[in-house]
Amino acid sequence: MSAAVAALRSGDLLILPTETVYGLAADAANAQAVAKIFEAKGRPRFNPLISHVEDAVAAERIAVFDDAARRLAEAFWPGPLTLVAPHRAGVSDLARAGLDSVAVRVPGHARARAVLAAFGGPVVAPSANRSGRPSPTTFADAMEETGAFAAASLDGGSCAVGVESTVVSVLGGKVSLLRPGSVTRAEIEAVVGPLTESLEGHRSPGRLTRHYAPRAPLRLNADTARDGEILLGFGPGVGEPRWSLSPAGDPREAAANLFRMLRQADREEPAGIAVAAVPSEGLGEAINDRLRRAAGFVG
Ligand code: TXA
Ligand code: MG
């Protein structure tokens, strides 16, 4: 733990477990440290990072919250929700990609929260993958992706959620969904009422077309494997999958398995990876978002 905090204090990178996916972390206030993240990931500099803080009080030190933001924070923190709000102070321009807004979240993972409490300031942590690759959800996968760039690392086990946080913008008094995640659209609407449809231009700048992608081509809504393909199943009734995202058809289990199984399949260098259909209600919206992006279908 002290090595983790020391790495952040000296402007170095840290492999940080969270409940969603592993992050590659740095001191958000230190632009030189933040620059190391963009280099390690090969991430375009127009794509801003999420600042992680200990609690909602610390969040309001870096962001300006309105009533909706406070209610969302109250309902879902600590947990897999990121709020995009006007920047107040303390997060470097580079971390925000020059925007007036900042993305902030209070993670639910005990080890992450202990690091944040001990460090005392905002910590940026994008997923610890190289840009465009599936996010790591195990310590080994995180180390394989960007471990070489980190001065310290914390093993927090397998990530319980498995897909990145839900990103919600509260800018301009409107609440809109920028990235679906494990906090579902319906759960957010239950707290703040109907969401404003986010226009393409207001999407998260980082939502590049091909993202979360394995090397092998991905085929969606498959019910059998074609020649040379590895089939990932979901629920009963899919023809002989190599692995199943969830044999019982539980979206929580499927989200937790998604990136690990894509990586596992990719390691065998198959002609393709075929994935069974996952219903898009609830958490399925986030799973299908990641699958469509991994297949290169959405902008
Ligand atoms: O679950 C997660 O959120 C993980 C863990 C490590 O916390 N982190 C993560 O970070 O997924 P990253 O950098 O891979 O994704 C950040 C997303 C991007 O889509 C980015 O464009 C968006 O948040 N974002 C960040 N700041 C923003 C801003 N000011 N306005 C709009 N979108 C923003
Ligand atoms: Mg990412």
mmCIF file of C-alpha atoms and ligand atoms in Angstrom:
data_model
loop_
_atom_site.group_PDB
_atom_site.id
_atom_site.type_symbol
_atom_site.label_atom_id
_atom_site.label_comp_id
_atom_site.label_asym_id
_atom_site.label_seq_id
_atom_site.Cartn_x
_atom_site.Cartn_y
_atom_site.Cartn_z
ATOM 1 C CA MET A 1 0.000 0.000 0.000
ATOM 2 C CA SER A 2 2.718 2.520 0.944
ATOM 3 C CA ALA A 3 4.598 1.673 -2.279
ATOM 4 C CA ALA A 4 1.400 2.434 -4.211
ATOM 5 C CA VAL A 5 0.962 5.837 -2.593
ATOM 6 C CA ALA A 6 4.694 6.570 -2.926
ATOM 7 C CA ALA A 7 4.482 5.880 -6.676
ATOM 8 C CA LEU A 8 1.645 8.403 -7.020
ATOM 9 C CA ARG A 9 3.497 10.997 -4.905
ATOM 10 C CA SER A 10 6.632 10.736 -7.023
ATOM 11 C CA GLY A 11 4.709 11.173 -10.277
ATOM 12 C CA ASP A 12 4.906 7.549 -11.345
ATOM 13 C CA LEU A 13 2.204 5.169 -12.544
ATOM 14 C CA LEU A 14 0.329 2.588 -10.481
ATOM 15 C CA ILE A 15 -1.694 -0.476 -11.516
ATOM 16 C CA LEU A 16 -4.860 0.064 -9.444
ATOM 17 C CA PRO A 17 -7.701 -2.458 -9.021
ATOM 18 C CA THR A 18 -11.264 -1.154 -9.076
ATOM 19 C CA GLU A 19 -14.606 -2.969 -8.977
ATOM 20 C CA THR A 20 -15.131 -2.331 -12.723
ATOM 21 C CA VAL A 21 -11.771 -2.901 -14.443
ATOM 22 C CA TYR A 22 -8.093 -2.381 -13.552
ATOM 23 C CA GLY A 23 -6.835 1.178 -13.933
ATOM 24 C CA LEU A 24 -3.457 2.707 -14.791
ATOM 25 C CA ALA A 25 -3.291 5.474 -12.204
ATOM 26 C CA ALA A 26 -1.442 8.755 -11.677
ATOM 27 C CA ASP A 27 -1.692 11.976 -9.661
ATOM 28 C CA ALA A 28 -4.379 13.987 -11.499
ATOM 29 C CA ALA A 29 -2.781 17.306 -10.513
ATOM 30 C CA ASN A 30 0.633 16.376 -11.942
ATOM 31 C CA ALA A 31 0.634 16.942 -15.704
ATOM 32 C CA GLN A 32 3.938 15.126 -16.197
ATOM 33 C CA ALA A 33 2.613 12.056 -14.420
ATOM 34 C CA VAL A 34 -0.594 12.235 -16.464
ATOM 35 C CA ALA A 35 1.455 12.472 -19.674
ATOM 36 C CA LYS A 36 3.018 9.104 -18.812
ATOM 37 C CA ILE A 37 -0.458 7.527 -18.929
ATOM 38 C CA PHE A 38 -1.150 8.806 -22.452
ATOM 39 C CA GLU A 39 2.246 7.471 -23.561
ATOM 40 C CA ALA A 40 1.885 4.076 -21.885
ATOM 41 C CA LYS A 41 -1.585 3.509 -23.338
ATOM 42 C CA GLY A 42 -0.914 5.055 -26.739
ATOM 43 C CA ARG A 43 -4.036 7.063 -25.986
ATOM 44 C CA PRO A 44 -4.975 10.104 -28.077
ATOM 45 C CA ARG A 45 -4.603 13.272 -26.029
ATOM 46 C CA PHE A 46 -8.100 14.526 -26.904
ATOM 47 C CA ASN A 47 -9.557 11.711 -24.795
ATOM 48 C CA PRO A 48 -9.955 12.948 -21.181
ATOM 49 C CA LEU A 49 -9.446 10.763 -18.099
ATOM 50 C CA ILE A 50 -11.617 9.992 -15.075
ATOM 51 C CA SER A 51 -10.497 11.410 -11.713
ATOM 52 C CA HIS A 52 -11.020 9.024 -8.808
ATOM 53 C CA VAL A 53 -11.588 10.390 -5.326
ATOM 54 C CA GLU A 54 -12.236 9.043 -1.843
ATOM 55 C CA ASP A 55 -15.790 10.305 -1.351
ATOM 56 C CA ALA A 56 -18.424 12.816 -2.478
ATOM 57 C CA VAL A 57 -16.890 15.621 -0.405
ATOM 58 C CA ALA A 58 -13.589 15.171 -2.241
ATOM 59 C CA ALA A 59 -15.522 15.066 -5.538
ATOM 60 C CA GLU A 60 -17.011 18.499 -4.868
ATOM 61 C CA ARG A 61 -13.503 19.877 -4.303
ATOM 62 C CA ILE A 62 -12.706 19.228 -7.968
ATOM 63 C CA ALA A 63 -16.177 19.479 -9.578
ATOM 64 C CA VAL A 64 -19.217 21.736 -9.275
ATOM 65 C CA PHE A 65 -22.274 19.625 -8.469
ATOM 66 C CA ASP A 66 -25.894 20.615 -8.970
ATOM 67 C CA ASP A 67 -28.831 18.938 -7.304
ATOM 68 C CA ALA A 68 -29.002 16.066 -9.824
ATOM 69 C CA ALA A 69 -25.279 15.344 -9.420
ATOM 70 C CA ARG A 70 -25.654 15.214 -5.637
ATOM 71 C CA ARG A 71 -28.592 12.847 -5.834
ATOM 72 C CA LEU A 72 -26.740 10.541 -8.225
ATOM 73 C CA ALA A 73 -23.627 10.578 -6.027
ATOM 74 C CA GLU A 74 -25.756 9.811 -2.990
ATOM 75 C CA ALA A 75 -27.505 6.932 -4.746
ATOM 76 C CA PHE A 76 -24.554 5.206 -6.444
ATOM 77 C CA TRP A 77 -21.262 6.081 -4.687
ATOM 78 C CA PRO A 78 -19.075 4.357 -3.855
ATOM 79 C CA GLY A 79 -19.686 2.450 -7.070
ATOM 80 C CA PRO A 80 -19.465 2.200 -10.853
ATOM 81 C CA LEU A 81 -20.876 5.627 -11.789
ATOM 82 C CA THR A 82 -18.826 8.510 -13.262
ATOM 83 C CA LEU A 83 -20.226 12.050 -13.278
ATOM 84 C CA VAL A 84 -19.122 14.660 -15.835
ATOM 85 C CA ALA A 85 -19.558 18.118 -14.255
ATOM 86 C CA PRO A 86 -17.946 21.562 -14.497
ATOM 87 C CA HIS A 87 -14.336 21.510 -13.274
ATOM 88 C CA ARG A 88 -13.728 23.498 -10.107
ATOM 89 C CA ALA A 89 -10.001 23.026 -9.342
ATOM 90 C CA GLY A 90 -7.208 20.541 -8.899
ATOM 91 C CA VAL A 91 -7.221 18.399 -12.067
ATOM 92 C CA SER A 92 -4.561 19.160 -14.694
ATOM 93 C CA ASP A 93 -5.593 20.422 -18.138
ATOM 94 C CA LEU A 94 -4.019 17.377 -19.742
ATOM 95 C CA ALA A 95 -6.166 14.991 -17.661
ATOM 96 C CA ARG A 96 -9.264 16.912 -18.812
ATOM 97 C CA ALA A 97 -8.010 17.129 -22.417
ATOM 98 C CA GLY A 98 -8.439 20.898 -22.090
ATOM 99 C CA LEU A 99 -12.197 20.725 -21.371
ATOM 100 C CA ASP A 100 -13.940 22.922 -18.778
ATOM 101 C CA SER A 101 -15.537 19.772 -17.373
ATOM 102 C CA VAL A 102 -14.146 16.909 -15.333
ATOM 103 C CA ALA A 103 -15.186 13.255 -15.019
ATOM 104 C CA VAL A 104 -15.199 12.057 -11.421
ATOM 105 C CA ARG A 105 -16.005 8.842 -9.604
ATOM 106 C CA VAL A 106 -15.725 7.228 -6.180
ATOM 107 C CA PRO A 107 -14.798 3.582 -6.787
ATOM 108 C CA GLY A 108 -16.280 0.817 -4.647
ATOM 109 C CA HIS A 109 -13.169 -1.376 -4.415
ATOM 110 C CA ALA A 110 -11.738 -1.424 -0.865
ATOM 111 C CA ARG A 111 -8.082 -1.307 -1.959
ATOM 112 C CA ALA A 112 -8.729 1.558 -4.379
ATOM 113 C CA ARG A 113 -10.487 3.546 -1.674
ATOM 114 C CA ALA A 114 -7.648 2.910 0.786
ATOM 115 C CA VAL A 115 -5.126 4.271 -1.746
ATOM 116 C CA LEU A 116 -7.296 7.320 -2.460
ATOM 117 C CA ALA A 117 -7.755 8.058 1.247
ATOM 118 C CA ALA A 118 -4.021 7.753 1.929
ATOM 119 C CA PHE A 119 -3.022 9.796 -1.135
ATOM 120 C CA GLY A 120 -5.526 12.535 -0.394
ATOM 121 C CA GLY A 121 -5.965 14.020 -3.890
ATOM 122 C CA PRO A 122 -7.649 13.094 -7.168
ATOM 123 C CA VAL A 123 -6.145 10.151 -9.061
ATOM 124 C CA VAL A 124 -6.728 9.688 -12.783
ATOM 125 C CA ALA A 125 -7.099 6.094 -13.880
ATOM 126 C CA PRO A 126 -8.150 5.020 -17.334
ATOM 127 C CA SER A 127 -8.527 1.303 -17.915
ATOM 128 C CA ALA A 128 -5.056 -0.289 -17.809
ATOM 129 C CA ASN A 129 -5.219 -1.628 -21.379
ATOM 130 C CA ARG A 130 -3.299 -0.268 -24.333
ATOM 131 C CA SER A 131 -5.638 2.069 -26.234
ATOM 132 C CA GLY A 132 -8.293 0.231 -28.256
ATOM 133 C CA ARG A 133 -7.776 -3.157 -26.535
ATOM 134 C CA PRO A 134 -10.176 -4.926 -24.137
ATOM 135 C CA SER A 135 -10.004 -3.580 -20.578
ATOM 136 C CA PRO A 136 -8.162 -5.816 -18.088
ATOM 137 C CA THR A 137 -10.339 -7.406 -15.404
ATOM 138 C CA THR A 138 -7.654 -9.542 -13.718
ATOM 139 C CA PHE A 139 -4.312 -8.558 -12.208
ATOM 140 C CA ALA A 140 -2.437 -10.735 -14.717
ATOM 141 C CA ASP A 141 -4.195 -9.093 -17.687
ATOM 142 C CA ALA A 142 -3.461 -5.601 -16.330
ATOM 143 C CA MET A 143 0.221 -6.448 -15.860
ATOM 144 C CA GLU A 144 0.402 -7.909 -19.357
ATOM 145 C CA GLU A 145 -1.065 -4.742 -20.906
ATOM 146 C CA THR A 146 0.691 -1.865 -19.126
ATOM 147 C CA GLY A 147 2.491 -3.342 -16.083
ATOM 148 C CA ALA A 148 5.864 -2.494 -17.641
ATOM 149 C CA PHE A 149 5.038 1.224 -17.403
ATOM 150 C CA ALA A 150 4.021 1.150 -13.727
ATOM 151 C CA ALA A 151 6.340 1.747 -10.753
ATOM 152 C CA ALA A 152 3.959 -0.107 -8.419
ATOM 153 C CA SER A 153 0.985 -2.431 -8.700
ATOM 154 C CA LEU A 154 -1.772 -3.693 -6.443
ATOM 155 C CA ASP A 155 -3.416 -7.090 -6.902
ATOM 156 C CA GLY A 156 -7.104 -6.679 -6.058
ATOM 157 C CA GLY A 157 -8.299 -9.990 -7.504
ATOM 158 C CA SER A 158 -10.798 -10.303 -10.356
ATOM 159 C CA CYS A 159 -12.996 -7.261 -10.946
ATOM 160 C CA ALA A 160 -16.522 -7.985 -9.722
ATOM 161 C CA VAL A 161 -18.313 -5.809 -12.304
ATOM 162 C CA GLY A 162 -16.155 -6.395 -15.387
ATOM 163 C CA VAL A 163 -17.276 -3.473 -17.589
ATOM 164 C CA GLU A 164 -16.284 0.163 -17.126
ATOM 165 C CA SER A 165 -18.356 2.619 -15.095
ATOM 166 C CA THR A 166 -21.504 4.256 -16.433
ATOM 167 C CA VAL A 167 -20.594 7.813 -17.534
ATOM 168 C CA VAL A 168 -23.324 10.412 -16.985
ATOM 169 C CA SER A 169 -23.069 14.105 -17.876
ATOM 170 C CA VAL A 170 -24.818 16.642 -15.644
ATOM 171 C CA LEU A 171 -23.568 19.652 -17.648
ATOM 172 C CA GLY A 172 -25.946 22.540 -18.314
ATOM 173 C CA GLY A 173 -28.657 21.232 -16.001
ATOM 174 C CA LYS A 174 -29.282 18.229 -18.280
ATOM 175 C CA VAL A 175 -28.590 14.639 -17.357
ATOM 176 C CA SER A 176 -27.448 12.420 -20.214
ATOM 177 C CA LEU A 177 -25.823 9.039 -20.612
ATOM 178 C CA LEU A 178 -22.386 9.207 -22.280
ATOM 179 C CA ARG A 179 -21.348 5.578 -21.757
ATOM 180 C CA PRO A 180 -23.628 2.739 -20.622
ATOM 181 C CA GLY A 181 -22.284 0.679 -17.731
ATOM 182 C CA SER A 182 -23.387 -1.481 -14.859
ATOM 183 C CA VAL A 183 -25.487 1.265 -13.292
ATOM 184 C CA THR A 184 -28.331 1.008 -15.770
ATOM 185 C CA ARG A 185 -30.305 3.708 -17.564
ATOM 186 C CA ALA A 186 -33.417 2.676 -15.597
ATOM 187 C CA GLU A 187 -31.564 2.947 -12.268
ATOM 188 C CA ILE A 188 -30.410 6.471 -13.144
ATOM 189 C CA GLU A 189 -33.860 7.534 -14.324
ATOM 190 C CA ALA A 190 -35.332 6.265 -11.054
ATOM 191 C CA VAL A 191 -33.218 8.911 -9.283
ATOM 192 C CA VAL A 192 -33.302 11.918 -11.651
ATOM 193 C CA GLY A 193 -36.198 11.261 -14.023
ATOM 194 C CA PRO A 194 -35.995 10.863 -17.828
ATOM 195 C CA LEU A 195 -32.531 11.363 -19.357
ATOM 196 C CA THR A 196 -31.839 13.895 -22.099
ATOM 197 C CA GLU A 197 -30.824 12.018 -25.264
ATOM 198 C CA SER A 198 -27.130 12.733 -25.764
ATOM 199 C CA LEU A 199 -26.326 14.124 -29.194
ATOM 200 C CA GLU A 200 -23.435 12.531 -31.105
ATOM 201 C CA GLY A 201 -21.308 15.645 -30.609
ATOM 202 C CA HIS A 202 -21.808 15.522 -26.868
ATOM 203 C CA ARG A 203 -20.695 11.972 -26.503
ATOM 204 C CA SER A 204 -17.559 11.178 -24.549
ATOM 205 C CA PRO A 205 -14.697 12.293 -26.767
ATOM 206 C CA GLY A 206 -13.033 8.942 -26.207
ATOM 207 C CA ARG A 207 -15.733 6.816 -27.735
ATOM 208 C CA LEU A 208 -13.711 5.834 -30.781
ATOM 209 C CA THR A 209 -15.193 3.488 -33.336
ATOM 210 C CA ARG A 210 -13.138 0.349 -32.792
ATOM 211 C CA HIS A 211 -12.563 -0.036 -29.110
ATOM 212 C CA TYR A 212 -12.302 -2.825 -26.544
ATOM 213 C CA ALA A 213 -11.209 -4.953 -29.487
ATOM 214 C CA PRO A 214 -9.487 -8.326 -29.544
ATOM 215 C CA ARG A 215 -7.135 -8.995 -32.485
ATOM 216 C CA ALA A 216 -9.449 -11.609 -34.021
ATOM 217 C CA PRO A 217 -12.531 -10.348 -35.910
ATOM 218 C CA LEU A 218 -15.678 -10.494 -33.833
ATOM 219 C CA ARG A 219 -19.046 -11.808 -35.076
ATOM 220 C CA LEU A 220 -22.113 -10.949 -32.983
ATOM 221 C CA ASN A 221 -25.479 -12.654 -32.409
ATOM 222 C CA ALA A 222 -24.011 -16.028 -33.394
ATOM 223 C CA ASP A 223 -25.629 -19.341 -32.539
ATOM 224 C CA THR A 224 -22.954 -21.671 -33.863
ATOM 225 C CA ALA A 225 -19.228 -21.459 -34.556
ATOM 226 C CA ARG A 226 -18.111 -21.268 -38.193
ATOM 227 C CA ASP A 227 -14.816 -22.730 -39.420
ATOM 228 C CA GLY A 228 -11.923 -21.702 -37.189
ATOM 229 C CA GLU A 229 -14.070 -19.551 -34.911
ATOM 230 C CA ILE A 230 -14.268 -19.753 -31.142
ATOM 231 C CA LEU A 231 -17.859 -19.430 -29.903
ATOM 232 C CA LEU A 232 -18.681 -17.610 -26.653
ATOM 233 C CA GLY A 233 -22.156 -18.589 -25.451
ATOM 234 C CA PHE A 234 -24.796 -16.901 -23.358
ATOM 235 C CA GLY A 235 -27.633 -18.803 -21.711
ATOM 236 C CA PRO A 236 -28.884 -22.203 -22.768
ATOM 237 C CA GLY A 237 -29.518 -23.190 -26.386
ATOM 238 C CA VAL A 238 -26.305 -21.974 -28.019
ATOM 239 C CA GLY A 239 -24.528 -24.694 -30.041
ATOM 240 C CA GLU A 240 -21.407 -25.956 -28.244
ATOM 241 C CA PRO A 241 -19.723 -22.771 -27.068
ATOM 242 C CA ARG A 242 -16.044 -23.056 -26.055
ATOM 243 C CA TRP A 243 -16.820 -20.853 -23.048
ATOM 244 C CA SER A 244 -20.074 -19.321 -21.911
ATOM 245 C CA LEU A 245 -20.348 -15.714 -20.727
ATOM 246 C CA SER A 246 -23.096 -17.033 -18.477
ATOM 247 C CA PRO A 247 -24.532 -20.550 -18.812
ATOM 248 C CA ALA A 248 -27.642 -19.426 -16.905
ATOM 249 C CA GLY A 249 -28.059 -16.255 -19.004
ATOM 250 C CA ASP A 250 -27.294 -13.838 -16.145
ATOM 251 C CA PRO A 251 -26.096 -10.453 -17.480
ATOM 252 C CA ARG A 252 -24.094 -9.686 -14.299
ATOM 253 C CA GLU A 253 -22.096 -12.857 -14.722
ATOM 254 C CA ALA A 254 -21.681 -12.132 -18.452
ATOM 255 C CA ALA A 255 -20.339 -8.622 -17.786
ATOM 256 C CA ALA A 256 -17.853 -9.974 -15.252
ATOM 257 C CA ASN A 257 -16.626 -12.584 -17.771
ATOM 258 C CA LEU A 258 -16.764 -10.522 -20.986
ATOM 259 C CA PHE A 259 -13.278 -9.001 -21.352
ATOM 260 C CA ARG A 260 -11.477 -11.967 -19.757
ATOM 261 C CA MET A 261 -13.121 -14.405 -22.183
ATOM 262 C CA LEU A 262 -12.454 -12.176 -25.208
ATOM 263 C CA ARG A 263 -8.770 -12.154 -24.199
ATOM 264 C CA GLN A 264 -8.762 -15.894 -23.524
ATOM 265 C CA ALA A 265 -10.232 -16.599 -26.967
ATOM 266 C CA ASP A 266 -7.898 -14.112 -28.665
ATOM 267 C CA ARG A 267 -4.814 -15.822 -27.199
ATOM 268 C CA GLU A 268 -5.585 -18.919 -29.318
ATOM 269 C CA GLU A 269 -5.367 -16.761 -32.463
ATOM 270 C CA PRO A 270 -8.630 -18.073 -33.937
ATOM 271 C CA ALA A 271 -9.935 -17.094 -37.402
ATOM 272 C CA GLY A 272 -12.668 -15.243 -35.517
ATOM 273 C CA ILE A 273 -14.558 -14.973 -32.267
ATOM 274 C CA ALA A 274 -18.335 -15.495 -32.442
ATOM 275 C CA VAL A 275 -20.492 -14.297 -29.551
ATOM 276 C CA ALA A 276 -24.063 -15.354 -28.794
ATOM 277 C CA ALA A 277 -26.793 -12.725 -28.565
ATOM 278 C CA VAL A 278 -27.136 -10.999 -25.192
ATOM 279 C CA PRO A 279 -30.517 -9.309 -24.549
ATOM 280 C CA SER A 280 -30.022 -5.557 -24.293
ATOM 281 C CA GLU A 281 -32.204 -4.744 -21.276
ATOM 282 C CA GLY A 282 -30.541 -3.457 -18.096
ATOM 283 C CA LEU A 283 -26.865 -4.309 -17.899
ATOM 284 C CA GLY A 284 -27.187 -5.857 -21.371
ATOM 285 C CA GLU A 285 -27.035 -2.314 -22.812
ATOM 286 C CA ALA A 286 -23.445 -1.957 -21.567
ATOM 287 C CA ILE A 287 -22.471 -5.460 -22.689
ATOM 288 C CA ASN A 288 -23.847 -4.891 -26.197
ATOM 289 C CA ASP A 289 -22.222 -1.436 -26.378
ATOM 290 C CA ARG A 290 -18.798 -3.022 -25.683
ATOM 291 C CA LEU A 291 -19.452 -5.892 -28.107
ATOM 292 C CA ARG A 292 -20.534 -3.579 -30.947
ATOM 293 C CA ARG A 293 -17.487 -1.382 -30.426
ATOM 294 C CA ALA A 294 -15.183 -4.398 -30.253
ATOM 295 C CA ALA A 295 -16.670 -5.511 -33.580
ATOM 296 C CA GLY A 296 -16.124 -2.020 -35.019
ATOM 297 C CA PHE A 297 -19.789 -1.235 -35.671
ATOM 298 C CA VAL A 298 -20.445 2.039 -33.872
ATOM 299 C CA GLY A 299 -18.989 5.513 -33.882
HETATM 300 O O1 TXA B 1 -14.727 1.969 -14.744
HETATM 301 C C1 TXA B 1 -14.061 2.906 -15.148
HETATM 302 O O2 TXA B 1 -14.564 4.023 -15.376
HETATM 303 C C2 TXA B 1 -12.551 2.690 -15.342
HETATM 304 C C3 TXA B 1 -11.927 2.397 -13.968
HETATM 305 C C4 TXA B 1 -10.423 2.217 -14.017
HETATM 306 O O3 TXA B 1 -12.289 3.407 -13.071
HETATM 307 N N1 TXA B 1 -11.932 3.788 -15.987
HETATM 308 C C5 TXA B 1 -12.191 4.071 -17.309
HETATM 309 O O4 TXA B 1 -11.502 5.175 -17.792
HETATM 310 O O5 TXA B 1 -12.927 3.409 -18.008
HETATM 311 P P1 TXA B 1 -11.320 5.470 -19.347
HETATM 312 O O6 TXA B 1 -10.331 6.587 -19.380
HETATM 313 O O7 TXA B 1 -10.979 4.233 -20.082
HETATM 314 O O8 TXA B 1 -12.693 6.040 -19.801
HETATM 315 C C6 TXA B 1 -13.066 7.384 -19.531
HETATM 316 C C7 TXA B 1 -14.284 7.768 -20.311
HETATM 317 C C8 TXA B 1 -13.928 8.031 -21.764
HETATM 318 O O9 TXA B 1 -14.962 7.555 -22.592
HETATM 319 C C9 TXA B 1 -13.813 9.550 -21.783
HETATM 320 O O10 TXA B 1 -14.018 10.094 -23.060
HETATM 321 C C10 TXA B 1 -14.906 9.942 -20.794
HETATM 322 O O11 TXA B 1 -14.818 8.977 -19.779
HETATM 323 N N2 TXA B 1 -14.650 11.280 -20.223
HETATM 324 C C11 TXA B 1 -13.698 11.645 -19.359
HETATM 325 N N3 TXA B 1 -13.758 12.969 -19.093
HETATM 326 C C12 TXA B 1 -14.810 13.462 -19.803
HETATM 327 C C13 TXA B 1 -15.377 14.762 -19.966
HETATM 328 N N4 TXA B 1 -14.894 15.817 -19.344
HETATM 329 N N5 TXA B 1 -16.449 14.865 -20.782
HETATM 330 C C14 TXA B 1 -16.968 13.798 -21.404
HETATM 331 N N6 TXA B 1 -16.450 12.536 -21.306
HETATM 332 C C15 TXA B 1 -15.387 12.376 -20.525
HETATM 333 MG MG MG B 2 -10.789 2.479 -21.460
#
